[in-house]
Tab-separated table of C-alpha atoms in Angstrom:
chain	number	residue	atom	x	y	z
E	1	MET	CA	207.549	157.062	208.326
E	2	ALA	CA	204.696	158.242	210.565
E	3	PHE	CA	202.139	160.678	209.189
E	4	ASP	CA	200.643	163.431	211.344
E	5	PHE	CA	196.889	162.673	211.364
E	6	ALA	CA	195.660	166.215	212.091
E	7	TYR	CA	198.198	167.826	209.765
E	8	VAL	CA	197.088	165.807	206.748
E	9	ILE	CA	193.416	166.765	207.218
E	10	LYS	CA	194.195	170.446	207.798
E	11	GLN	CA	196.737	170.696	204.994
E	12	SER	CA	194.359	169.093	202.506
E	13	PHE	CA	192.137	172.164	202.837
E	14	VAL	CA	194.997	174.662	203.217
E	15	ILE	CA	196.478	173.605	199.875
E	16	LEU	CA	193.209	174.424	198.140
E	17	PHE	CA	192.948	177.964	199.489
E	18	SER	CA	196.602	178.944	199.906
E	19	ASP	CA	197.317	179.775	196.263
E	20	TYR	CA	195.037	181.637	193.865
E	21	PHE	CA	196.324	179.549	190.953
E	22	ILE	CA	195.520	176.249	192.706
E	23	PHE	CA	192.099	177.612	193.673
E	24	ALA	CA	191.549	178.541	190.020
E	25	LEU	CA	192.486	174.989	189.009
E	26	ALA	CA	189.871	173.671	191.448
E	27	VAL	CA	187.265	175.950	189.853
E	28	ILE	CA	188.301	174.792	186.373
E	29	TYR	CA	188.033	171.167	187.515
E	30	THR	CA	184.543	171.880	188.894
E	31	VAL	CA	183.331	173.525	185.681
E	32	ALA	CA	184.822	170.740	183.553
E	33	SER	CA	183.193	168.076	185.742
E	34	VAL	CA	179.787	169.764	185.522
E	35	LEU	CA	180.048	170.130	181.741
E	36	PHE	CA	181.129	166.506	181.445
E	37	ALA	CA	178.200	165.319	183.569
E	38	LEU	CA	175.754	167.367	181.501
E	39	SER	CA	177.279	166.300	178.177
E	40	ILE	CA	176.925	162.576	178.855
E	41	SER	CA	173.442	162.766	180.396
E	42	SER	CA	171.741	162.998	176.987
E	43	PRO	CA	173.563	160.031	175.377
E	44	ILE	CA	172.910	157.915	178.471
E	45	SER	CA	169.192	158.725	178.453
E	46	SER	CA	169.058	158.069	174.694
E	47	PHE	CA	170.805	154.742	175.223
E	48	ILE	CA	168.297	153.752	177.913
E	49	THR	CA	165.280	154.807	175.833
E	50	SER	CA	166.829	153.262	172.679
E	51	LYS	CA	166.863	156.582	170.831
E	52	GLY	CA	169.660	156.957	168.294
E	53	THR	CA	172.122	154.277	167.336
E	54	VAL	CA	173.893	152.302	170.021
E	55	ILE	CA	177.266	152.725	168.314
E	56	SER	CA	177.000	156.522	168.127
E	57	ASN	CA	175.941	156.828	171.776
E	58	VAL	CA	178.663	154.494	173.026
E	59	SER	CA	181.310	156.184	170.867
E	60	PHE	CA	180.271	159.595	172.161
E	61	LEU	CA	180.496	158.432	175.774
E	62	VAL	CA	183.879	156.748	175.313
E	63	ILE	CA	185.418	159.763	173.565
E	64	HIS	CA	184.115	162.168	176.202
E	65	MET	CA	185.338	159.945	179.033
E	66	ILE	CA	188.828	159.696	177.537
E	67	LEU	CA	189.052	163.453	176.957
E	68	PHE	CA	187.817	164.227	180.467
E	69	MET	CA	190.251	161.719	181.977
E	70	LEU	CA	193.194	163.259	180.104
E	71	PHE	CA	192.127	166.752	181.134
E	72	SER	CA	191.732	165.723	184.792
E	73	VAL	CA	195.133	164.014	184.828
E	74	PHE	CA	196.737	167.109	183.309
E	75	LEU	CA	195.152	169.290	186.018
E	76	GLN	CA	196.568	166.957	188.661
E	77	ASP	CA	199.981	167.193	187.053
E	78	ILE	CA	199.856	171.007	187.068
E	79	THR	CA	198.678	171.163	190.688
E	80	PHE	CA	201.296	168.745	192.012
E	81	ILE	CA	204.116	170.661	190.335
E	82	ARG	CA	202.734	174.039	191.427
E	83	VAL	CA	202.514	173.160	195.131
E	84	PHE	CA	206.173	172.165	195.298
E	85	ASN	CA	207.384	175.042	193.102
E	86	LYS	CA	205.527	178.081	194.431
E	87	ASN	CA	208.678	180.169	194.075
E	88	LYS	CA	208.485	179.594	190.318
E	89	ASN	CA	206.125	181.455	187.985
E	90	ILE	CA	203.049	179.956	186.347
E	91	LYS	CA	204.837	179.673	183.007
E	92	TYR	CA	207.392	177.328	184.593
E	93	THR	CA	204.613	175.244	186.156
E	94	LEU	CA	202.783	174.800	182.862
E	95	LYS	CA	206.003	174.065	180.983
E	96	MET	CA	207.018	171.356	183.454
E	97	ALA	CA	203.489	169.934	183.491
E	98	VAL	CA	203.521	169.525	179.716
E	99	TYR	CA	207.043	168.086	179.775
E	100	ARG	CA	206.251	165.542	182.507
E	101	PHE	CA	202.717	164.716	181.333
E	102	PRO	CA	203.538	161.509	179.366
E	103	VAL	CA	205.378	159.987	182.347
E	104	PHE	CA	202.732	161.239	184.776
E	105	LEU	CA	199.948	159.769	182.637
E	106	ALA	CA	201.782	156.446	182.403
E	107	THR	CA	202.158	156.387	186.202
E	108	ASP	CA	198.451	157.101	186.642
E	109	ILE	CA	197.466	154.373	184.184
E	110	ILE	CA	199.783	151.736	185.691
E	111	THR	CA	198.600	152.604	189.204
E	112	GLY	CA	194.977	152.450	188.076
E	113	VAL	CA	195.444	149.067	186.423
E	114	ILE	CA	197.140	147.578	189.494
E	115	VAL	CA	194.473	148.899	191.867
E	116	THR	CA	191.655	147.801	189.540
E	117	LEU	CA	193.068	144.276	189.351
E	118	GLY	CA	193.168	144.293	193.142
E	119	PHE	CA	189.490	145.237	193.286
E	120	ILE	CA	188.601	142.581	190.724
E	121	ALA	CA	190.418	139.979	192.825
E	122	PHE	CA	188.633	140.351	196.171
E	123	ILE	CA	188.024	144.122	196.643
E	124	ILE	CA	190.135	144.226	199.825
E	125	PRO	CA	193.441	143.906	197.905
E	126	GLY	CA	192.286	146.818	195.758
E	127	ILE	CA	191.641	148.998	198.796
E	128	TYR	CA	195.024	148.057	200.231
E	129	LEU	CA	196.874	148.822	196.996
E	130	LEU	CA	194.979	152.092	196.529
E	131	PHE	CA	196.562	153.604	199.634
E	132	LYS	CA	199.931	151.958	199.115
E	133	PHE	CA	200.294	153.614	195.713
E	134	ILE	CA	198.445	156.850	196.471
E	135	LEU	CA	201.675	158.877	196.379
E	136	ALA	CA	202.948	157.442	193.092
E	137	PRO	CA	201.472	160.169	190.834
E	138	VAL	CA	202.777	162.941	193.111
E	139	SER	CA	206.220	161.372	193.198
E	140	SER	CA	206.228	161.094	189.418
E	141	ALA	CA	205.350	164.765	188.940
E	142	VAL	CA	207.362	166.330	191.772
E	143	GLU	CA	210.378	164.045	192.160
E	144	LYS	CA	210.543	163.343	188.408
E	145	LYS	CA	210.579	159.591	188.896
E	146	SER	CA	209.710	156.954	186.331
E	147	PRO	CA	206.385	155.114	186.783
E	148	LEU	CA	207.971	152.057	188.433
E	149	ASP	CA	210.256	154.160	190.643
E	150	ALA	CA	207.257	156.264	191.667
E	151	LEU	CA	205.375	153.120	192.691
E	152	ARG	CA	208.342	151.944	194.763
E	153	ARG	CA	208.659	155.388	196.342
E	154	SER	CA	204.977	155.439	197.309
E	155	TRP	CA	205.207	151.941	198.772
E	156	GLN	CA	208.185	153.028	200.847
E	157	LEU	CA	206.639	156.276	202.104
E	158	THR	CA	203.348	154.656	203.123
E	159	ARG	CA	204.968	151.728	204.927
E	160	GLY	CA	203.496	151.280	208.406
E	161	ASN	CA	200.830	153.969	207.885
E	162	TRP	CA	198.106	152.207	205.902
E	163	TRP	CA	195.422	152.475	208.581
E	164	VAL	CA	196.202	156.140	209.187
E	165	LEU	CA	195.908	156.923	205.476
E	166	PHE	CA	192.651	154.980	205.271
E	167	ALA	CA	191.191	156.740	208.334
E	168	VAL	CA	192.146	160.207	207.075
E	169	PHE	CA	190.586	159.401	203.710
E	170	LEU	CA	187.327	158.382	205.399
E	171	ILE	CA	187.235	161.540	207.529
E	172	LEU	CA	187.940	163.751	204.525
E	173	GLY	CA	185.258	161.887	202.613
E	174	ILE	CA	182.703	162.603	205.343
E	175	ILE	CA	183.699	166.289	205.535
E	176	VAL	CA	183.568	166.701	201.766
E	177	SER	CA	180.196	164.914	201.636
E	178	ILE	CA	178.750	167.372	204.160
E	179	LEU	CA	180.178	170.346	202.247
E	180	SER	CA	178.870	168.955	198.986
E	181	LEU	CA	175.143	168.958	199.717
E	182	LEU	CA	174.565	171.731	197.167
E	183	PRO	CA	174.306	170.603	193.516
E	184	TYR	CA	177.584	170.568	191.575
E	185	ILE	CA	179.561	171.910	194.565
E	186	SER	CA	180.606	168.328	195.229
E	187	TYR	CA	182.958	168.497	192.259
E	188	PHE	CA	184.820	171.412	193.834
E	189	PHE	CA	185.479	169.573	197.083
E	190	GLU	CA	186.160	166.381	195.166
E	191	PHE	CA	189.357	168.198	194.221
E	192	ILE	CA	190.443	167.789	197.855
E	193	ILE	CA	190.145	164.014	197.798
E	194	ILE	CA	191.703	163.511	194.377
E	195	ILE	CA	194.495	166.087	194.503
E	196	ALA	CA	194.944	167.966	197.797
E	197	TYR	CA	194.898	164.839	199.991
E	198	PRO	CA	197.862	163.032	198.360
E	199	LEU	CA	199.665	166.373	198.085
E	200	SER	CA	199.391	166.953	201.830
E	201	LEU	CA	200.824	163.475	202.433
E	202	MET	CA	203.721	164.133	200.097
E	203	GLN	CA	204.439	167.490	201.744
E	204	LEU	CA	204.730	165.763	205.094
E	205	ALA	CA	206.880	162.898	203.834
E	206	PRO	CA	210.173	164.770	203.335
E	207	ASN	CA	209.679	166.669	206.595
E	208	LYS	CA	209.355	163.457	208.572
E	209	LYS	CA	212.328	161.963	206.807
E	210	LEU	CA	214.397	165.027	207.637
E	211	LYS	CA	213.371	164.896	211.294
E	212	LYS	CA	214.362	161.234	211.453
E	213	LYS	CA	217.799	161.996	210.056
E	214	ARG	CA	218.311	164.806	212.534
E	215	THR	CA	217.296	162.561	215.417
E	216	ASN	CA	219.722	159.850	214.336
E	217	SER	CA	222.566	162.318	213.916
E	218	ALA	CA	221.889	163.712	217.370
């Protein structure tokens, strides 16, 4: 399956501004990220200056990191489902997000572990696996696949397009970096890299598959 280079970049931004609910989710993600950054700054500084107990500071950081991770994953889940179900109301989106959250979280964790092991190995395998499994969370939320099936689906969809995915990611990273020069605004555009980018890839995937079928039938 070949991905349209220009389409992916354009659609990554279109997704963010095409739906007021998705835009609101991006704002919520930004606020949550800022609050998280501010909340852990004090324990980190206390840890460095040896103020307070080490156990209390570490416990505080770990708890906050886990809560923020769960919240971020849930926002991803909501956004993925919303983009592919815009004809449904918000109540349906939230209901499906809650229903699919355990499977979605499991997919995210398994993907993260695999990619992390790749980075621990020699870094390059981690980078390779990152883009091979980048569509796994979207597939889990939208196509309602199990974690392992979602990983297989992502591997299949990204076959033969690794360099394109990597190049688009770099370009988006540069664009977002330029747009993120103002303090805290970076978290808003970080939403594009984490959520809108894989969504744009997944939106293109079925279209390309459909075109291929039509060509073969012709």
